[in-house]
PDB file of N, CA, C and O in Angstrom:
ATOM      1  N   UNK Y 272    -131.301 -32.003 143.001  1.00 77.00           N
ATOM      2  CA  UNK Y 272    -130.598 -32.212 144.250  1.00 77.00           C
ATOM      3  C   UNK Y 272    -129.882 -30.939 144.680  1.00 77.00           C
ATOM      4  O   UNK Y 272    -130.024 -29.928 143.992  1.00 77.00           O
ATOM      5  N   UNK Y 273    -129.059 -30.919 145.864  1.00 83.00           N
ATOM      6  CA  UNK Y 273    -128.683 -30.036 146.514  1.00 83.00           C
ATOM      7  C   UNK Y 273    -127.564 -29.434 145.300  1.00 83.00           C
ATOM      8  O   UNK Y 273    -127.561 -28.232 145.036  1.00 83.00           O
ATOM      9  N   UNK Y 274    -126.779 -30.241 144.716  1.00 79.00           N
ATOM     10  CA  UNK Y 274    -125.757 -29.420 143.674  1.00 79.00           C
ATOM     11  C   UNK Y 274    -125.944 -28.979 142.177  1.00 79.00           C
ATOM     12  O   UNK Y 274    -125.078 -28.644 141.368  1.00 79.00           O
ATOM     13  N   UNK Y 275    -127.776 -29.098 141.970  1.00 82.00           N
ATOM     14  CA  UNK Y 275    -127.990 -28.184 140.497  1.00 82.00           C
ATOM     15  C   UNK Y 275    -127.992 -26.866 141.251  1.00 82.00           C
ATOM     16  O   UNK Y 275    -128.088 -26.488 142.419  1.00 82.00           O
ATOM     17  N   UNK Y 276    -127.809 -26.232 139.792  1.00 83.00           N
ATOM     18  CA  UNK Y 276    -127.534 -24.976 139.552  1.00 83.00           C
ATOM     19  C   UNK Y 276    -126.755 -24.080 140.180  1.00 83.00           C
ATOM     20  O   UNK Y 276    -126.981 -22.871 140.238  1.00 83.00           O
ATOM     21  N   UNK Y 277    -125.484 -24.868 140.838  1.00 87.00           N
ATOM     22  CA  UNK Y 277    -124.351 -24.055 141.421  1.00 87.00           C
ATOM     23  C   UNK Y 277    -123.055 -23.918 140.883  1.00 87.00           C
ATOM     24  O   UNK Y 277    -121.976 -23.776 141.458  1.00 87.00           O
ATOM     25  N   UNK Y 278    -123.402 -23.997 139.415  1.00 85.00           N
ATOM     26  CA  UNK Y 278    -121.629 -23.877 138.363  1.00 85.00           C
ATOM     27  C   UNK Y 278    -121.216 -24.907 138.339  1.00 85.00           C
ATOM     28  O   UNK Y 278    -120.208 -24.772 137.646  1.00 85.00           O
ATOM     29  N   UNK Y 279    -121.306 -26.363 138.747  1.00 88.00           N
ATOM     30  CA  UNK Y 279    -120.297 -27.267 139.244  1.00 88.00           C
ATOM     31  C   UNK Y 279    -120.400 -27.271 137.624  1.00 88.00           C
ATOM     32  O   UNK Y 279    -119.494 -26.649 137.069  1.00 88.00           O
ATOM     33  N   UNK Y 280    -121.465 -27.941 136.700  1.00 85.00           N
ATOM     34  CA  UNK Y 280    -121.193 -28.186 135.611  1.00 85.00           C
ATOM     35  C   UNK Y 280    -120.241 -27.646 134.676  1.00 85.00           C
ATOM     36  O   UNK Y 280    -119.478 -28.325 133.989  1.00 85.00           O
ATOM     37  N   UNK Y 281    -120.324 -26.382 134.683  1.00 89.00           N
ATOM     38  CA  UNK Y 281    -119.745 -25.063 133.989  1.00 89.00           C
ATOM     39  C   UNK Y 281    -118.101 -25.266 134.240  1.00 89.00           C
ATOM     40  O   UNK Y 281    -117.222 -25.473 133.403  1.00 89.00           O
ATOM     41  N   UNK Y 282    -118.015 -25.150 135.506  1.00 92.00           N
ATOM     42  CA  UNK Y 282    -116.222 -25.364 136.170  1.00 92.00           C
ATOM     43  C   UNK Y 282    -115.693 -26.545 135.367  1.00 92.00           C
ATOM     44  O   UNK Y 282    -114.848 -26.393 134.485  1.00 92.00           O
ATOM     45  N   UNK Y 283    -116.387 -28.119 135.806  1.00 91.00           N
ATOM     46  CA  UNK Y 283    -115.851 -29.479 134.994  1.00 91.00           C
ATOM     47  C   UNK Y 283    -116.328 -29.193 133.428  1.00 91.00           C
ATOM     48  O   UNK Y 283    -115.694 -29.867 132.616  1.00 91.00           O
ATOM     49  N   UNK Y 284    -116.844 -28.741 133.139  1.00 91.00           N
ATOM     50  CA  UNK Y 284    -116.425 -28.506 131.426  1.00 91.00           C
ATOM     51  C   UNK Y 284    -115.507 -27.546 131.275  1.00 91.00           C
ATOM     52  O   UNK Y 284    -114.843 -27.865 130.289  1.00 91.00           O
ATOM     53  N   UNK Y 285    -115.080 -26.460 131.760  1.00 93.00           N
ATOM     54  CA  UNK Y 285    -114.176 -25.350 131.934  1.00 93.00           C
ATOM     55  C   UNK Y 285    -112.802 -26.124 132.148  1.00 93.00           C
ATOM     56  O   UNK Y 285    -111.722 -25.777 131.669  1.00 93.00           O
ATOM     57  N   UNK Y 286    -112.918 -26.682 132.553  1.00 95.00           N
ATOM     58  CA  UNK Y 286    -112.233 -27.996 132.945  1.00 95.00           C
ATOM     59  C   UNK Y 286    -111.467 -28.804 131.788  1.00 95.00           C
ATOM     60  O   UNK Y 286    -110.389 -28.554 131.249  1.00 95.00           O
ATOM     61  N   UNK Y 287    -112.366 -29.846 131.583  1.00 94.00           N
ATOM     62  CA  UNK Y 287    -112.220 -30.566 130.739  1.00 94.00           C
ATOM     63  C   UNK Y 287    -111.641 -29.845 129.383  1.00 94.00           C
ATOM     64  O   UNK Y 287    -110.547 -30.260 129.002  1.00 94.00           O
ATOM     65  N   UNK Y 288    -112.266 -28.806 128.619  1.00 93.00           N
ATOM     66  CA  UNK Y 288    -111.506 -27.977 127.942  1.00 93.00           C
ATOM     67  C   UNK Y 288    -110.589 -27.585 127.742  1.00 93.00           C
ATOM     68  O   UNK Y 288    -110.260 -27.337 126.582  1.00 93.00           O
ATOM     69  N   UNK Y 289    -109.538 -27.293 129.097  1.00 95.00           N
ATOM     70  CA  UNK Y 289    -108.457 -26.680 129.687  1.00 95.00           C
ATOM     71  C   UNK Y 289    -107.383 -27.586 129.081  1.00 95.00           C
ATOM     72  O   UNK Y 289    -106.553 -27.328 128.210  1.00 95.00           O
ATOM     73  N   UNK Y 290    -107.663 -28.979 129.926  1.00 96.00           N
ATOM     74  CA  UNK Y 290    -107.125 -30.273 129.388  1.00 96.00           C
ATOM     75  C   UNK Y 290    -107.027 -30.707 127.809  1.00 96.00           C
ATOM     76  O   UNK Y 290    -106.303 -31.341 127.041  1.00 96.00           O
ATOM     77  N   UNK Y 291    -108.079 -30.044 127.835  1.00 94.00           N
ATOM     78  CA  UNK Y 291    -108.257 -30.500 125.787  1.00 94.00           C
ATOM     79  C   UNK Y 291    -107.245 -30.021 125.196  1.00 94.00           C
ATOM     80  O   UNK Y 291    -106.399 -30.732 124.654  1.00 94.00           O
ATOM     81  N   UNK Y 292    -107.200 -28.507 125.237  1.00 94.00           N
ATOM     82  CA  UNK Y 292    -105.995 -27.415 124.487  1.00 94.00           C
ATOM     83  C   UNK Y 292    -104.576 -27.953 125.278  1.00 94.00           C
ATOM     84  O   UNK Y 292    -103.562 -27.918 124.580  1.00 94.00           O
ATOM     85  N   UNK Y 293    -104.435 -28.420 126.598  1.00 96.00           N
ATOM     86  CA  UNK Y 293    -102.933 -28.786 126.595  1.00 96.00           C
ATOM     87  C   UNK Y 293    -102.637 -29.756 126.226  1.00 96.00           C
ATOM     88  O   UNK Y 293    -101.417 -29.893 126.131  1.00 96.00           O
ATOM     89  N   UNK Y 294    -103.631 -31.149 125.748  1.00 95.00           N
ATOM     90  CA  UNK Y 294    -103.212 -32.376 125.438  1.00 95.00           C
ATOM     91  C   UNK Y 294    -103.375 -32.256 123.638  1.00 95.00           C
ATOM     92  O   UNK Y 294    -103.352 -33.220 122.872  1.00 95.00           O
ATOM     93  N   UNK Y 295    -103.571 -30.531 123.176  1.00 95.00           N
ATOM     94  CA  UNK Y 295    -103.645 -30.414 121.552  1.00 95.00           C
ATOM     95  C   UNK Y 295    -104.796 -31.325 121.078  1.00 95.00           C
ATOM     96  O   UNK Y 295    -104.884 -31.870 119.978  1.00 95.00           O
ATOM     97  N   UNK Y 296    -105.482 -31.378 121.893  1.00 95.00           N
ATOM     98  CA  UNK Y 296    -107.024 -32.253 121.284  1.00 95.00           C
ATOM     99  C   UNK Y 296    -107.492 -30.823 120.220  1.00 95.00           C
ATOM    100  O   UNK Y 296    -107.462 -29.620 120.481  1.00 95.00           O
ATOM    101  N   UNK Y 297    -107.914 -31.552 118.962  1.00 94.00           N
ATOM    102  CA  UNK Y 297    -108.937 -30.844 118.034  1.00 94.00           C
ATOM    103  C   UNK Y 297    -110.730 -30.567 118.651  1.00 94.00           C
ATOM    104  O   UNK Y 297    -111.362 -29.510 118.647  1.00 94.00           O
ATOM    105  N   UNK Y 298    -111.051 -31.571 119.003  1.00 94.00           N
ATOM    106  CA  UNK Y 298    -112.287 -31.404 119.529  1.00 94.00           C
ATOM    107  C   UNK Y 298    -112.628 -32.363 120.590  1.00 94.00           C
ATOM    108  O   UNK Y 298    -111.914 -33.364 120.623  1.00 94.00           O
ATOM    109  N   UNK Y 299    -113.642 -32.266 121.535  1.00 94.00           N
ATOM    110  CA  UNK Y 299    -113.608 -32.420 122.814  1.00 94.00           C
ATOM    111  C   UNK Y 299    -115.830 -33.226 122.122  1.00 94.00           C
ATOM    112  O   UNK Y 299    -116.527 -32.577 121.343  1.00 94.00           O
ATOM    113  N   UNK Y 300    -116.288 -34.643 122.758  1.00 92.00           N
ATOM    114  CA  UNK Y 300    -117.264 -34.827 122.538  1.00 92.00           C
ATOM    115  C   UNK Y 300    -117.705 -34.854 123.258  1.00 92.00           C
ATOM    116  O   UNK Y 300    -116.990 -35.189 124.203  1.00 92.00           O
ATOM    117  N   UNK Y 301    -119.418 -34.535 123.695  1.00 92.00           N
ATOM    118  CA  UNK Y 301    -120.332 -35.198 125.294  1.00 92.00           C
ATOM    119  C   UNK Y 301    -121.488 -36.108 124.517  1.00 92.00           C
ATOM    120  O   UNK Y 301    -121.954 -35.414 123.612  1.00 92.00           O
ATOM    121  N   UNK Y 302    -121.896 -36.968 124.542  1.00 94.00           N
ATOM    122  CA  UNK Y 302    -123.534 -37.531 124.136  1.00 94.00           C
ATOM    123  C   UNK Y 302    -124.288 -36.621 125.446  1.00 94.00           C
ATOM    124  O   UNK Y 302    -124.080 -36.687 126.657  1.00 94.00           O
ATOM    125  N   UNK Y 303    -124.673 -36.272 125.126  1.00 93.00           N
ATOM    126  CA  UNK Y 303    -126.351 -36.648 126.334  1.00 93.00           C
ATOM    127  C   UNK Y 303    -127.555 -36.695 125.871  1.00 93.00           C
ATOM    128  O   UNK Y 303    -127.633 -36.341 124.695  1.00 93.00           O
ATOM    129  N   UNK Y 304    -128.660 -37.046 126.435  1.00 94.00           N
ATOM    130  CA  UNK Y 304    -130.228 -37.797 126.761  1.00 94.00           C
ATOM    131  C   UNK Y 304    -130.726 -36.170 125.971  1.00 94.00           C
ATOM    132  O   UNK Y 304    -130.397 -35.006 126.195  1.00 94.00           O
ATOM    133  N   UNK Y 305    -131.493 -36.702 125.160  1.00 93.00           N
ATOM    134  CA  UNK Y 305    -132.308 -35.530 124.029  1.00 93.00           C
ATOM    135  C   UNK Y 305    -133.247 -34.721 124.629  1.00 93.00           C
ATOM    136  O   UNK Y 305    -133.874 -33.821 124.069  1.00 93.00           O
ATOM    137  N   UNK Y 306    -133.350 -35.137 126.040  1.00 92.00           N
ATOM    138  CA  UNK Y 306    -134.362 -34.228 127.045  1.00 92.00           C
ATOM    139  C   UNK Y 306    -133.429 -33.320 128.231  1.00 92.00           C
ATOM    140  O   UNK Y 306    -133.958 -32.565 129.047  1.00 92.00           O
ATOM    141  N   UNK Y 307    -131.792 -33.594 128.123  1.00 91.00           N
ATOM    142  CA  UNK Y 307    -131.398 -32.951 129.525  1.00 91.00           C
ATOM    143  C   UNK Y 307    -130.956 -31.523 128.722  1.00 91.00           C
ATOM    144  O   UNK Y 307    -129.814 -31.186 128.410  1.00 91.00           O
ATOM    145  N   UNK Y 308    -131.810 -31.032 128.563  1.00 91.00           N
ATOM    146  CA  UNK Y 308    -132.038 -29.112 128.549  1.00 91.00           C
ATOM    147  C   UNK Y 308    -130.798 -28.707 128.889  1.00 91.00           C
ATOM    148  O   UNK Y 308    -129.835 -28.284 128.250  1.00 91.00           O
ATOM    149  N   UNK Y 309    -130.980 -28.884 129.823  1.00 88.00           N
ATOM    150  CA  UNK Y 309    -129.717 -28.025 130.694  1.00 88.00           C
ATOM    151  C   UNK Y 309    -128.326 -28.364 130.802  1.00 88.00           C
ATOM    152  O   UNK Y 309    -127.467 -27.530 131.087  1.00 88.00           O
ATOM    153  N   UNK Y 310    -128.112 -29.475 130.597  1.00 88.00           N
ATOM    154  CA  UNK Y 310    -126.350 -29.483 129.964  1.00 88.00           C
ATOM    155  C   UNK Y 310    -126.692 -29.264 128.582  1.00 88.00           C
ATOM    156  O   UNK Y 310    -125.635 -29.394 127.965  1.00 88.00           O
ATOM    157  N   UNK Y 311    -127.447 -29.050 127.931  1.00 91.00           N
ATOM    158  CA  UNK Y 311    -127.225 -29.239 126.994  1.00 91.00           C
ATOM    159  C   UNK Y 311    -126.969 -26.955 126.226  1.00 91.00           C
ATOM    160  O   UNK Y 311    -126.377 -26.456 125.268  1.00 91.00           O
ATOM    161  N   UNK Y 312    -127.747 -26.436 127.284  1.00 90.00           N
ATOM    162  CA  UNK Y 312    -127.583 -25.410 127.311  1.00 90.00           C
ATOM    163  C   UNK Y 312    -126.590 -24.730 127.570  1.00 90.00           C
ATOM    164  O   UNK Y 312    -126.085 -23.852 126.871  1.00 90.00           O
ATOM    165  N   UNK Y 313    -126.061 -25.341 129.222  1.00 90.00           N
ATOM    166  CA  UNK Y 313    -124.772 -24.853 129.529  1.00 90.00           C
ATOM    167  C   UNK Y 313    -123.549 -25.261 128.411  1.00 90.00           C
ATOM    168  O   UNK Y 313    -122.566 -24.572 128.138  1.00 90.00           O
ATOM    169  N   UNK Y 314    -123.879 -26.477 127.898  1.00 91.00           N
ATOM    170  CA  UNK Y 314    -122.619 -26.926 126.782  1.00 91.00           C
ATOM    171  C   UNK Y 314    -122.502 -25.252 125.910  1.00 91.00           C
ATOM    172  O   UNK Y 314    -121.483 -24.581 125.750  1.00 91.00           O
ATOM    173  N   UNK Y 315    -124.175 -24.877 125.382  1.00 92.00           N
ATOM    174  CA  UNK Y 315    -124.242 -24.050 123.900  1.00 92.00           C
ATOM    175  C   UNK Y 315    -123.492 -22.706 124.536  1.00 92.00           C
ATOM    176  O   UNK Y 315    -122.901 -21.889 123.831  1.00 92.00           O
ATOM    177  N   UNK Y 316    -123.600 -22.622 125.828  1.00 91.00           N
ATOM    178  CA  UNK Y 316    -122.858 -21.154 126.550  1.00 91.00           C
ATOM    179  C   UNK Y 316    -121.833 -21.019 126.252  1.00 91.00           C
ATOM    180  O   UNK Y 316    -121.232 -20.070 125.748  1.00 91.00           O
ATOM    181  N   UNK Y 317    -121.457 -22.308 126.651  1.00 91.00           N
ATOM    182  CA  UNK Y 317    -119.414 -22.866 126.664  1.00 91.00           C
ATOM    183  C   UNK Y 317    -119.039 -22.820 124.927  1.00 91.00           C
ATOM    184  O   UNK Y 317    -117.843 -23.011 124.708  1.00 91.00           O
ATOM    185  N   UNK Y 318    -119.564 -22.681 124.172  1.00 91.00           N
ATOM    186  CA  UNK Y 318    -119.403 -22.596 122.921  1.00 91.00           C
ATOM    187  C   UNK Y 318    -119.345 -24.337 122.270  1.00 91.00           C
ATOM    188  O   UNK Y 318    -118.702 -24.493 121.232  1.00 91.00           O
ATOM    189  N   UNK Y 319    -119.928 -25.406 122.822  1.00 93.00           N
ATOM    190  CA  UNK Y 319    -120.111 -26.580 122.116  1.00 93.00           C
ATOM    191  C   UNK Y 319    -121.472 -26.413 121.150  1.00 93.00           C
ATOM    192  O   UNK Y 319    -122.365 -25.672 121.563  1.00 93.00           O
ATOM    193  N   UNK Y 320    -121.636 -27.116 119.836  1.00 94.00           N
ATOM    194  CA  UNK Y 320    -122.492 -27.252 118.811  1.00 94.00           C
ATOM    195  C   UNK Y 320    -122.975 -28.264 119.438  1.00 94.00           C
ATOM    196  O   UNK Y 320    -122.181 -28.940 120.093  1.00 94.00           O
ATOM    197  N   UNK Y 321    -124.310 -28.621 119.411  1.00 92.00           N
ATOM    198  CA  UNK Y 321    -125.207 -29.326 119.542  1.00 92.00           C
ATOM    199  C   UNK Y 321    -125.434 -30.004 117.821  1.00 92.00           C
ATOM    200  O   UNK Y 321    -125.753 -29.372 116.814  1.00 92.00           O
ATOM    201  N   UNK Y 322    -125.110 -31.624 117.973  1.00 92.00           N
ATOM    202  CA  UNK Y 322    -125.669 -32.476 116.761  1.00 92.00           C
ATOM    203  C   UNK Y 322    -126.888 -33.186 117.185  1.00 92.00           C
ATOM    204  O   UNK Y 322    -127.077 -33.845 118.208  1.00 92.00           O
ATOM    205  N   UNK Y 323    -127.515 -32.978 116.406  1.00 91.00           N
ATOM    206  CA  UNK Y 323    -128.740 -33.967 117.165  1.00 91.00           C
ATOM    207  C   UNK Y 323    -129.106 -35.345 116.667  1.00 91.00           C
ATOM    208  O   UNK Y 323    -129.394 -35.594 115.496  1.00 91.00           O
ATOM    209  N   UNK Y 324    -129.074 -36.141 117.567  1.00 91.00           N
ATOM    210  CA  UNK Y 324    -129.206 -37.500 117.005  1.00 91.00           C
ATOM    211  C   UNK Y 324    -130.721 -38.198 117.607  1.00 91.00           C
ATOM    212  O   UNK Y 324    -131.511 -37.897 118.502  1.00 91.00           O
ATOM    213  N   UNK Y 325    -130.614 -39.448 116.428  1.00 89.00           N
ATOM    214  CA  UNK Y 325    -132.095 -40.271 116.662  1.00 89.00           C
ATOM    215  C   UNK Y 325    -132.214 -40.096 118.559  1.00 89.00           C
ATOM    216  O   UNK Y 325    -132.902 -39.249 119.129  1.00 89.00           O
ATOM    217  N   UNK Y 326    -131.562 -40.883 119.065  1.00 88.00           N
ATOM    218  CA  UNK Y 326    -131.381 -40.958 120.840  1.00 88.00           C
ATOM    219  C   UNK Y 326    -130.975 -40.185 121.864  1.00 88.00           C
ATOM    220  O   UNK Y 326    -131.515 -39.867 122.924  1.00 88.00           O
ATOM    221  N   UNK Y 327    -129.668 -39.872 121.247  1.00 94.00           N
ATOM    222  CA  UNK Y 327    -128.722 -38.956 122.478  1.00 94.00           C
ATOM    223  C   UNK Y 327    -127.933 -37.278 121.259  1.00 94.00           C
ATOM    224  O   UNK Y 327    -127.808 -37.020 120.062  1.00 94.00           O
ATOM    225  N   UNK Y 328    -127.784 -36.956 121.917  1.00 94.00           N
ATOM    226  CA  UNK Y 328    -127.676 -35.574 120.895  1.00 94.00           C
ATOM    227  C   UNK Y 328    -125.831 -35.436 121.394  1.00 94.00           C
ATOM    228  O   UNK Y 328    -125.458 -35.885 122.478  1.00 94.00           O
ATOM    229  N   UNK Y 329    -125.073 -34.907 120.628  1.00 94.00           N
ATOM    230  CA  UNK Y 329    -123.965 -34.941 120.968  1.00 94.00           C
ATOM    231  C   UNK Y 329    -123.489 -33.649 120.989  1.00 94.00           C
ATOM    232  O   UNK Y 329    -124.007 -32.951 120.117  1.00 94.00           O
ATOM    233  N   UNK Y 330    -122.861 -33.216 121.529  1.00 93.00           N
ATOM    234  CA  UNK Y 330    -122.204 -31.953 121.909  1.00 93.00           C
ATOM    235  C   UNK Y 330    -120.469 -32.067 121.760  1.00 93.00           C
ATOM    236  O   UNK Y 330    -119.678 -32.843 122.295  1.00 93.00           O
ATOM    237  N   UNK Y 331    -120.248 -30.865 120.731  1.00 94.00           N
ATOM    238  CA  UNK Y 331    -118.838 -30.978 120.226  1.00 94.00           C
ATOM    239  C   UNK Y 331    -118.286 -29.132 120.086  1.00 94.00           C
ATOM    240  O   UNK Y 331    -118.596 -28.038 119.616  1.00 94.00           O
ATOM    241  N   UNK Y 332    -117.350 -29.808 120.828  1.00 93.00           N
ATOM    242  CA  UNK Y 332    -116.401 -28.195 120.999  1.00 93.00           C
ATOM    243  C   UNK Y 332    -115.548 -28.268 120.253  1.00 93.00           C
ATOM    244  O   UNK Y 332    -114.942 -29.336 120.167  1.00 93.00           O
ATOM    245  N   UNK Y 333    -115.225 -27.279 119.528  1.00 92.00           N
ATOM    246  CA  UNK Y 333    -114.123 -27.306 118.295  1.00 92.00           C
ATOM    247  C   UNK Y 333    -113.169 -27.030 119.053  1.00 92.00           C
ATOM    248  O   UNK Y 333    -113.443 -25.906 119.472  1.00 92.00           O
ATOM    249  N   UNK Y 334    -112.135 -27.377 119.534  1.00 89.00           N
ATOM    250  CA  UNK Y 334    -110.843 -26.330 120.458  1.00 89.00           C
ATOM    251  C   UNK Y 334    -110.127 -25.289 119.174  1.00 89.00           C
ATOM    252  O   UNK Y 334    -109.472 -25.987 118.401  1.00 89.00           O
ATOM    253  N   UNK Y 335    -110.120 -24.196 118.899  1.00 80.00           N
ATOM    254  CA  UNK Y 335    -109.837 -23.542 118.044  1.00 80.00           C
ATOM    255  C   UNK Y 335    -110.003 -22.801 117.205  1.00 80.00           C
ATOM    256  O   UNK Y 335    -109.307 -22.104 116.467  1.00 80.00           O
ATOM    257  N   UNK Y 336    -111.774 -23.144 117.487  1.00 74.00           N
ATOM    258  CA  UNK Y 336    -112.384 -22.873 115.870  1.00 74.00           C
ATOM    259  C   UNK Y 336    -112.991 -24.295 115.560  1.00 74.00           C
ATOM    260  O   UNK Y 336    -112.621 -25.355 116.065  1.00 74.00           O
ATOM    261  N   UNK Y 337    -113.893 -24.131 114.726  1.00 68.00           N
ATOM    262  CA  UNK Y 337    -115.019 -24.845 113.730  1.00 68.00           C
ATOM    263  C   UNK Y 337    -113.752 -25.358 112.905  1.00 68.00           C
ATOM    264  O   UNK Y 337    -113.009 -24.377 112.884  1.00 68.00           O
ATOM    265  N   UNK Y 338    -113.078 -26.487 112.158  1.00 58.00           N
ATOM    266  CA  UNK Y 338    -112.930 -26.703 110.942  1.00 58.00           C
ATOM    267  C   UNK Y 338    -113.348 -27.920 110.459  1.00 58.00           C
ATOM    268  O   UNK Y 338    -113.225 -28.186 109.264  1.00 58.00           O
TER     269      UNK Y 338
END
């Protein structure tokens, strides 16, 4: 549609992150669909690990660091 590939994703995870570190969240989770490439890419940019699961693959940002 008219709003892939114009950052919106990038900003609301930039986002959401922001929120993470002021509310002292340790880590921040997304599921998504084992075929959507592309959040799943933009997540690996943003520095989230990709887990991969039987269905939906989950994406986890350490706020801080890995521990």
């Amino acid at each position: 549609d008219q709003y892939q590939n114009k950052g919106l994703g990038s900003k609301l995870i930039n986002n959401i992150i922001e929120i993470g570190k002021d509310k002292d969240l340790k880590k921040i989770y997304a599921s998504v669909l084992k075929d959507n490439s592309a959040m799943k890419y933009v997540a690996k940019r943003l520095g989230f690990v990709v887990e991969e699961g039987p269905e939906l693959d989950d994406l986890v940002y350490y706020i801080g660091g890995k521990q």
